[in-house]
Amino acid sequence: MSPEAAGTSGGAVADPAHPALHADVRVMRGRSQVAARFDVAPGHPLAIIGPNGAGKSSVLAAIAGLLPLAAGQVRIGGRRVDAQPPEQRRIGVVFQDYVLFPHLTVLDNVAFATRMRGSRARARAAAEPWLERYGLSALVDRRPAELSGGQAQRVALARALAAEPDVLLLDEPMSALDVEVRAGMRAELAIHVREFGGATVLVTHSPADAAALADTVLVLESGAVTQRGTLAELRADPATPYVERMLAASTSD
Amino acid sequence: MRAASDPAAGRLAWPVAVVAAVALALLVLPIVGLVARAPWSELPELLARASVLEALVLSFGTALVSTAVCLVLGVPLAALLARAAAWRALPRRLLRAAVTVPLVLPPVVGGIALLLLLGRRGLIGGPLEAAFGITLPFTTGAVVIAQVFVALPFLVFAVEGALRSADRRTELAAATLGASRWQVFRFVTLPLVAPGVAAGAVLCFTRALGEFGATITFAGSLPGATRTLPIASYLAMQSDPDEAVALALLLLAVSVIVLLSLRDRWVPGVRA
């Protein structure tokens, strides 16, 4: 344990089944740098919010190991993962527009992670409870192209969580959904994120997503963190004109 | 020129239409001639001849083996080529040029080059014979090597096109789900490009089956060992034209089947 861990947010070691995430990432995004440092306790999701092009998705990609770190480190509990390839990090990702495997059925999408560690039959059997929990049992034979946006989101979440990750990352999970179904899916996703119980980071540009899904908010603008706190704290004392505008625009959301 | 700017698309200036008709005739009439003058009544007897069957078996056997070799070698090469898109210009262009060479090189030149590399006094052929007593030229193995040389680019470019159009993020998603690099290739990349691989394999097989120049130069024309259908057909033209036409019809039939199987799914350089 490094001495830095002592000063992190409370509850980080409270749940032994779900370790906390400690991220201190600097990544190059074209010529500019994105830097963010934060800790996420299990069961207390963090929303990274910011305008388009602020580098939110780059931060997530760096944590997942999909983008190289220029500097910094990523730790999950006491395990340092930034030198590991993505497949060894135990970090589940729900991608923007979900990126399901188009050649596999819903069943085999959800069974994918288990399939990588064993036989097809065992993987399919292990996928059953996940399919049931996410209301996908009637859709097992469908291909991703035959799913609605909401169904695809459920499959993406079930696929990521069936891998039993330590950390869950959600990249703009609502952006691929039609406006009519967004509120319903948001409430549903909030329940599933609470059920997961591990450290969760969500990227969004919508305060409504942050309010429903996260405990705290981290504002990222032009590659740097400009404010962090609960939405109420942000509302009480917006640090930048962007935060003020964003919160004002969202009162009707 | 007028056709492009003419809003009433479909109307061509008459000289353009005439030239196009001549071009089309040039493509189609030889096939019509072949089919019209074929000795249809004697066809069963001609095709049952031992020399024909021998060439038929040899041709299909070697073309199938060549296609298998091209699949094993070509899919990884296509993966490298697709990944090379991120490289600097010089190595990227050199790699692409190397793969394109057999497409633009006259096959006879390819045959001579293979002979100089793998012949008994060749760069590799000499040491190969000295060390293992293996001589490649004028063997069935040489037929396969010549076919692989000319057919490999067809497979590589078909697979590369499929790889480039596949969503790279599915590979990243697989990695976050615990898939190793090999598992990503095996369970995600390969299935996603399977249609491209299949189309490439069919084109590759057709090219291998029709191979003439490199084969006759590097492998010769030994009945039963290296005399494939195109070579047998060419030689028969001097002695027994009817047999030559029968062999030509056989190759034409294969081409038609390939054309039907691909339909508009894939032609070189264009993706449906």
XYZ file of C-alpha atoms in Angstrom:
525
model
C 0.000 0.000 0.000
C 1.396 3.343 -0.917
C 0.980 6.185 1.570
C -1.286 7.962 -0.919
C -3.981 5.376 -0.335
C -4.505 6.634 3.185
C -5.959 9.905 1.984
C -8.505 8.423 -0.433
C -12.250 8.623 -0.093
C -13.868 6.704 2.722
C -15.167 3.185 2.318
C -12.415 2.183 -0.083
C -11.528 -0.898 1.938
C -14.927 -1.518 3.490
C -16.070 -4.193 1.043
C -13.461 -6.930 0.521
C -15.454 -8.446 -2.365
C -15.218 -5.215 -4.330
C -11.978 -3.262 -4.259
C -11.772 0.486 -4.813
C -10.392 2.031 -7.989
C -7.519 4.497 -7.774
C -6.862 6.271 -11.032
C -4.179 8.809 -11.786
C -4.055 8.968 -15.544
C -2.368 11.164 -18.097
C -3.006 10.263 -21.711
C -2.137 11.939 -24.972
C -5.098 12.777 -27.107
C -3.666 13.936 -30.385
C -1.275 16.669 -29.291
C -3.052 17.653 -26.102
C -2.866 15.872 -22.803
C -5.728 14.674 -20.658
C -5.054 14.392 -16.941
C -7.403 13.145 -14.252
C -6.862 11.781 -10.787
C -9.628 10.268 -8.697
C -10.603 7.427 -6.410
C -13.839 5.512 -6.635
C -15.143 3.519 -3.699
C -17.201 0.378 -4.367
C -20.902 1.151 -4.396
C -20.330 4.863 -4.886
C -20.360 5.439 -8.646
C -18.526 8.408 -10.086
C -19.751 10.305 -13.140
C -17.196 12.060 -15.332
C -19.051 14.854 -17.002
C -17.849 17.397 -19.513
C -18.313 18.902 -22.958
C -17.603 16.952 -26.158
C -13.887 16.545 -26.766
C -12.929 17.103 -23.135
C -11.192 13.709 -23.030
C -13.758 11.828 -20.921
C -13.694 8.667 -23.031
C -9.889 8.770 -23.190
C -9.754 8.583 -19.402
C -12.003 5.507 -19.421
C -9.990 3.884 -22.221
C -6.776 4.462 -20.278
C -8.218 2.847 -17.143
C -9.382 -0.160 -19.180
C -5.967 -0.472 -20.833
C -7.202 0.382 -24.320
C -5.109 3.545 -24.507
C -1.506 3.764 -23.258
C -0.776 5.902 -20.215
C 1.672 8.744 -20.757
C 2.139 8.867 -16.997
C 0.361 7.923 -13.802
C -1.015 4.687 -12.481
C -4.183 2.645 -12.111
C -4.790 0.515 -9.049
C -7.672 -1.744 -8.142
C -7.528 -2.265 -4.393
C -3.896 -3.110 -3.796
C -3.399 -4.455 -7.315
C -1.553 -2.204 -9.743
C -2.918 -2.855 -13.220
C -1.496 -0.161 -15.491
C 1.259 -2.457 -16.782
C -1.225 -5.234 -17.529
C -3.016 -5.793 -20.847
C -6.799 -5.177 -20.778
C -7.608 -8.895 -20.621
C -5.896 -9.214 -17.227
C -7.316 -6.120 -15.536
C -10.788 -7.430 -14.624
C -12.371 -4.169 -15.739
C -15.756 -4.439 -17.430
C -16.631 -1.870 -20.080
C -20.008 -0.902 -21.519
C -18.992 0.903 -24.691
C -20.720 3.811 -26.332
C -23.255 2.244 -28.746
C -22.381 -1.020 -26.970
C -20.108 -2.714 -29.578
C -21.757 -6.111 -29.253
C -20.248 -8.946 -31.287
C -22.382 -8.834 -34.452
C -21.615 -12.454 -35.412
C -22.734 -13.907 -32.079
C -26.193 -14.409 -30.618
C -27.299 -12.636 -27.451
C -26.545 -15.855 -25.555
C -22.992 -16.108 -26.906
C -22.363 -12.391 -26.375
C -23.224 -12.753 -22.695
C -21.316 -16.052 -22.473
C -18.208 -14.587 -24.140
C -16.063 -13.906 -21.079
C -16.709 -17.341 -19.577
C -16.105 -18.942 -22.978
C -12.592 -17.457 -22.977
C -11.858 -19.499 -19.855
C -13.612 -22.749 -20.707
C -15.866 -24.807 -22.924
C -18.808 -23.426 -24.879
C -21.321 -25.597 -23.011
C -20.114 -24.393 -19.605
C -20.044 -20.787 -20.764
C -23.618 -20.979 -22.043
C -24.805 -22.557 -18.798
C -23.050 -19.835 -16.796
C -24.733 -17.146 -18.918
C -28.254 -18.340 -18.005
C -28.667 -16.456 -14.706
C -27.328 -13.250 -16.276
C -29.751 -13.498 -19.179
C -32.564 -14.030 -16.730
C -31.575 -11.137 -14.488
C -31.456 -8.732 -17.420
C -34.699 -9.924 -18.952
C -32.981 -11.370 -22.014
C -34.179 -14.970 -21.816
C -36.607 -14.523 -24.716
C -33.905 -12.992 -26.919
C -31.089 -15.544 -26.567
C -31.087 -16.530 -30.248
C -31.187 -12.997 -31.646
C -28.247 -11.261 -33.239
C -27.298 -7.743 -32.103
C -28.675 -6.299 -35.356
C -32.151 -7.544 -34.346
C -32.188 -5.765 -30.973
C -33.661 -2.431 -29.922
C -31.366 0.107 -28.290
C -32.617 -0.747 -24.824
C -32.181 -4.472 -25.410
C -28.675 -3.908 -26.747
C -27.809 -1.940 -23.607
C -29.009 -4.797 -21.419
C -26.913 -7.264 -23.409
C -23.853 -5.005 -23.169
C -24.263 -4.702 -19.409
C -24.905 -8.423 -18.931
C -21.902 -9.242 -21.129
C -19.619 -6.990 -19.083
C -20.906 -8.103 -15.668
C -20.934 -11.822 -16.537
C -17.144 -11.511 -16.623
C -17.415 -10.664 -12.887
C -15.165 -7.632 -13.127
C -13.787 -5.705 -10.154
C -14.550 -2.375 -11.812
C -17.286 -1.294 -14.230
C -16.811 1.499 -16.766
C -19.756 2.935 -18.706
C -19.016 5.170 -21.691
C -22.028 7.376 -22.541
C -24.427 4.458 -21.901
C -27.530 6.479 -22.792
C -26.358 8.203 -25.952
C -27.398 5.381 -28.296
C -30.954 5.285 -26.952
C -34.040 7.016 -28.316
C -35.204 9.899 -26.167
C -38.550 8.188 -25.332
C -36.916 5.177 -23.682
C -34.045 7.022 -22.055
C -35.657 7.783 -18.683
C -36.878 4.209 -18.255
C -33.535 2.679 -19.219
C -31.711 5.117 -16.974
C -33.727 3.999 -13.952
C -33.155 0.354 -14.886
C -29.424 0.881 -15.358
C -29.226 2.633 -11.981
C -30.682 -0.469 -10.301
C -28.179 -2.749 -12.043
C -25.237 -0.526 -11.186
C -26.275 -0.581 -7.498
C -26.636 -4.369 -7.698
C -23.145 -4.707 -9.124
C -21.806 -2.941 -6.054
C -18.243 -2.515 -7.289
C -16.355 0.620 -8.218
C -18.155 2.198 -11.177
C -17.175 5.080 -13.423
C -19.611 6.561 -15.876
C -18.871 9.025 -18.653
C -21.710 11.284 -19.732
C -22.524 14.807 -20.772
C -25.939 14.680 -19.157
C -26.494 15.820 -15.544
C -29.639 13.673 -15.545
C -27.494 10.537 -16.080
C -25.128 11.675 -13.353
C -28.007 12.351 -10.953
C -29.586 8.936 -11.492
C -26.460 6.793 -11.703
C -23.695 8.399 -9.670
C -22.974 9.645 -6.156
C -20.291 12.119 -7.123
C -19.409 14.063 -10.222
C -16.053 14.955 -11.696
C -16.074 17.741 -14.278
C -13.518 17.395 -17.052
C -12.916 20.342 -19.376
C -10.217 20.528 -22.081
C -8.303 17.639 -20.594
C -8.276 18.824 -16.980
C -10.486 18.360 -13.913
C -12.206 21.627 -13.076
C -14.534 20.569 -10.276
C -15.603 17.560 -8.253
C -18.379 16.975 -5.739
C -22.012 15.948 -5.557
C -24.444 17.505 -8.009
C -25.854 19.572 -5.132
C -22.389 20.890 -4.359
C -21.833 21.748 -7.998
C -25.170 23.519 -8.128
C -24.402 25.496 -4.995
C -21.042 26.685 -6.243
C -20.330 26.075 -9.944
C -16.608 26.465 -10.540
C -16.717 27.313 -14.241
C -19.133 28.838 -16.753
C -19.499 25.369 -18.332
C -20.740 23.843 -15.065
C -23.184 26.694 -14.603
C -24.569 26.409 -18.137
C -24.778 22.616 -17.973
C -26.743 22.634 -14.717
C -29.018 25.417 -15.901
C -29.788 23.556 -19.117
C -30.546 20.349 -17.241
C -33.213 21.602 -14.838
C -35.873 20.625 -17.352
C -34.276 17.238 -18.176
C -17.842 13.290 -71.135
C -21.394 14.217 -72.082
C -22.848 11.254 -70.294
C -21.438 12.423 -66.985
C -22.931 15.897 -67.213
C -26.182 14.808 -68.843
C -28.974 14.901 -66.250
C -30.876 12.262 -68.256
C -28.615 9.486 -67.013
C -28.601 6.404 -69.196
C -28.342 8.308 -72.478
C -24.907 7.913 -74.021
C -23.369 9.765 -76.956
C -23.547 7.301 -79.862
C -19.759 6.939 -80.402
C -19.392 5.973 -76.748
C -22.187 3.422 -77.082
C -20.614 1.927 -80.222
C -17.172 1.582 -78.652
C -18.693 0.081 -75.525
C -20.538 -2.456 -77.692
C -17.286 -3.400 -79.446
C -15.572 -3.840 -76.069
C -18.393 -6.002 -74.814
C -18.260 -8.126 -78.005
C -14.535 -8.586 -77.451
C -15.257 -9.995 -74.002
C -18.217 -12.173 -74.870
C -17.763 -13.376 -78.484
C -14.715 -15.627 -77.799
C -16.775 -17.490 -75.193
C -19.648 -17.771 -77.673
C -17.201 -19.097 -80.278
C -15.819 -21.672 -77.856
C -19.246 -22.926 -76.871
C -20.562 -22.879 -80.474
C -17.683 -24.858 -81.965
C -17.304 -27.317 -79.098
C -17.509 -30.986 -80.098
C -20.489 -31.570 -77.831
C -21.297 -35.085 -79.082
C -17.783 -36.354 -78.485
C -17.440 -34.526 -75.188
C -18.073 -37.516 -72.883
C -15.491 -39.575 -74.734
C -12.957 -36.731 -74.806
C -13.335 -35.956 -71.121
C -13.006 -39.628 -70.183
C -9.562 -39.949 -71.753
C -6.820 -40.926 -69.336
C -4.697 -37.888 -70.211
C -7.644 -35.544 -69.544
C -8.590 -37.182 -66.256
C -4.968 -37.100 -65.203
C -4.733 -33.364 -65.835
C -8.123 -32.818 -64.195
C -7.180 -34.605 -60.982
C -3.772 -32.909 -60.883
C -5.254 -29.452 -61.476
C -7.992 -29.689 -58.859
C -5.660 -31.340 -56.370
C -2.903 -28.739 -56.713
C -5.347 -25.805 -56.811
C -7.008 -27.026 -53.608
C -3.656 -27.479 -51.866
C -2.546 -24.049 -53.107
C -5.738 -22.457 -51.791
C -5.177 -24.099 -48.402
C -1.580 -22.835 -48.340
C -2.761 -19.361 -49.352
C -5.317 -19.377 -46.513
C -2.727 -20.359 -43.927
C -0.152 -17.833 -45.164
C -2.453 -15.151 -46.491
C -4.762 -14.423 -43.551
C -1.887 -13.423 -41.235
C -0.321 -11.404 -44.061
C -3.653 -9.645 -44.586
C -3.788 -8.911 -40.849
C -0.311 -7.388 -41.063
C -1.282 -5.360 -44.115
C -4.435 -4.044 -42.435
C -2.429 -3.104 -39.341
C 0.192 -1.405 -41.547
C -2.305 1.385 -42.220
C -0.905 2.975 -39.039
C 2.730 2.694 -40.187
C 4.894 5.377 -41.724
C 4.575 5.791 -45.489
C 7.750 4.038 -46.691
C 7.467 0.643 -44.962
C 3.713 0.657 -45.565
C 4.129 1.202 -49.317
C 6.953 -1.329 -49.586
C 4.821 -3.984 -47.913
C 1.852 -3.244 -50.175
C 4.081 -3.264 -53.269
C 5.545 -6.641 -52.292
C 2.073 -8.152 -52.066
C 1.016 -6.549 -55.359
C 4.043 -7.781 -57.366
C 2.540 -11.122 -58.479
C -0.561 -9.309 -59.750
C 1.385 -7.091 -62.148
C 4.306 -9.393 -62.943
C 3.978 -11.571 -66.068
C 3.578 -15.128 -64.720
C 6.489 -16.374 -66.853
C 8.743 -13.896 -65.070
C 7.462 -15.269 -61.785
C 8.319 -18.771 -62.989
C 11.852 -17.766 -63.963
C 12.315 -16.004 -60.629
C 11.119 -19.078 -58.745
C 13.516 -21.235 -60.778
C 16.416 -18.937 -59.926
C 15.503 -19.012 -56.240
C 14.543 -22.651 -55.811
C 16.336 -24.332 -58.734
C 19.249 -26.707 -58.146
C 21.692 -23.824 -58.397
C 19.343 -21.255 -56.858
C 19.759 -19.130 -53.739
C 17.696 -21.491 -51.616
C 17.422 -24.440 -54.000
C 21.191 -25.152 -53.955
C 21.569 -25.423 -50.168
C 18.229 -27.270 -50.005
C 19.532 -30.001 -52.308
C 22.940 -30.135 -50.625
C 21.446 -30.462 -47.142
C 18.328 -32.557 -47.680
C 18.563 -33.849 -51.243
C 15.343 -32.021 -52.082
C 14.902 -30.672 -55.616
C 11.737 -28.685 -56.207
C 11.623 -27.693 -59.895
C 9.586 -29.899 -62.209
C 7.721 -31.588 -59.376
C 4.087 -31.379 -58.273
C 5.365 -29.337 -55.331
C 6.677 -26.785 -57.824
C 3.189 -26.551 -59.355
C 1.780 -25.668 -55.931
C 4.515 -23.107 -55.263
C 3.920 -21.423 -58.630
C 0.168 -21.317 -57.986
C 0.606 -19.915 -54.494
C 2.914 -17.220 -55.860
C 0.357 -15.932 -58.355
C -2.803 -16.534 -56.291
C -1.781 -15.283 -52.840
C -2.461 -11.562 -53.519
C -6.090 -12.327 -54.404
C -6.661 -13.845 -50.987
C -4.631 -11.230 -49.116
C -6.442 -8.254 -50.621
C -9.898 -9.787 -50.148
C -9.200 -10.521 -46.481
C -7.494 -7.175 -45.915
C -10.571 -5.346 -47.231
C -12.782 -7.294 -44.841
C -10.427 -6.632 -41.929
C -10.370 -2.903 -42.570
C -14.141 -2.632 -42.676
C -14.576 -4.651 -39.453
C -15.105 -2.536 -36.340
C -11.806 -2.525 -34.424
C -13.678 -1.766 -31.234
C -15.154 -5.270 -31.168
C -11.582 -6.499 -30.672
C -11.101 -4.050 -27.808
C -14.398 -5.170 -26.279
C -13.214 -8.784 -26.462
C -9.968 -7.874 -24.699
C -11.845 -6.252 -21.802
C -13.780 -9.526 -21.483
C -10.591 -11.465 -20.881
C -9.738 -12.612 -24.414
C -6.017 -12.983 -25.139
C -4.682 -11.652 -28.434
C -4.963 -15.099 -29.982
C -8.518 -15.523 -28.648
C -9.485 -12.109 -30.030
C -8.250 -13.227 -33.451
C -9.836 -16.657 -33.200
C -13.243 -15.709 -31.737
C -13.824 -12.174 -33.036
C -11.604 -11.056 -35.905
C -11.680 -14.287 -37.916
C -15.464 -14.849 -37.747
C -16.084 -11.204 -38.641
C -13.977 -11.460 -41.789
C -15.147 -14.987 -42.697
C -17.157 -13.792 -45.750
C -14.079 -11.971 -47.055
C -11.934 -15.030 -46.425
C -14.404 -17.242 -48.309
C -14.591 -14.875 -51.283
C -10.795 -14.569 -51.309
C -10.387 -18.344 -51.207
C -12.705 -18.785 -54.193
C -10.815 -16.171 -56.236
C -7.534 -17.712 -55.141
C -8.671 -21.187 -56.239
C -9.753 -19.895 -59.661
C -6.470 -18.113 -60.201
C -4.523 -21.217 -59.142
C -6.587 -23.453 -61.404
C -5.923 -21.240 -64.415
C -2.192 -20.799 -63.728
C -0.080 -21.416 -66.826
C 3.032 -19.253 -67.292
C 4.741 -19.609 -63.937
C 3.826 -23.292 -63.783
C 5.223 -24.307 -67.163
C 8.404 -22.310 -66.518
C 9.067 -23.537 -63.002
C 7.373 -26.954 -63.028
C 7.410 -27.921 -66.712
C 4.856 -30.202 -68.328
C 5.295 -33.739 -67.055
C 2.104 -35.778 -67.581
C 0.593 -36.743 -64.246
C 3.057 -34.681 -62.242
C 3.013 -31.104 -63.505
C 0.806 -31.054 -66.624
C -2.226 -29.167 -65.319
C -5.441 -28.486 -67.267
C -4.336 -25.198 -68.877
C -1.016 -26.704 -69.956
C -2.675 -29.879 -71.233
C -5.164 -27.764 -73.134
C -2.432 -25.641 -74.715
C -0.404 -28.724 -75.762
C -3.449 -30.557 -77.100
C -4.148 -27.589 -79.382
C -1.114 -28.641 -81.482
C -2.064 -32.329 -81.732
C -5.769 -32.781 -81.022
C -7.792 -29.542 -81.113
C -11.000 -31.310 -80.047
C -9.381 -32.444 -76.820
C -8.049 -28.922 -76.291
C -11.562 -27.492 -76.674
C -12.977 -30.070 -74.279
C -10.377 -29.091 -71.681
C -11.116 -25.416 -72.289
C -14.826 -26.034 -71.742
C -14.031 -27.720 -68.463
C -12.106 -24.651 -67.270
C -14.891 -22.385 -68.532
C -17.471 -24.377 -66.575
C -15.444 -23.908 -63.391
C -15.229 -20.161 -64.036
C -18.991 -19.909 -64.529
C -19.607 -21.765 -61.269
C -17.243 -19.404 -59.463
C -18.941 -16.383 -60.992
C -22.344 -17.652 -59.865
C -21.105 -18.443 -56.383
C -19.675 -14.959 -55.921
C -22.383 -13.115 -57.854
C -22.065 -9.444 -56.906
C -20.642 -10.150 -53.464
C -17.063 -9.412 -54.323
C -14.960 -8.392 -57.280
C -11.304 -7.336 -56.952
C -10.979 -3.838 -55.564
C -14.687 -3.323 -54.975
C -16.735 -4.233 -51.968
C -20.453 -4.814 -52.321
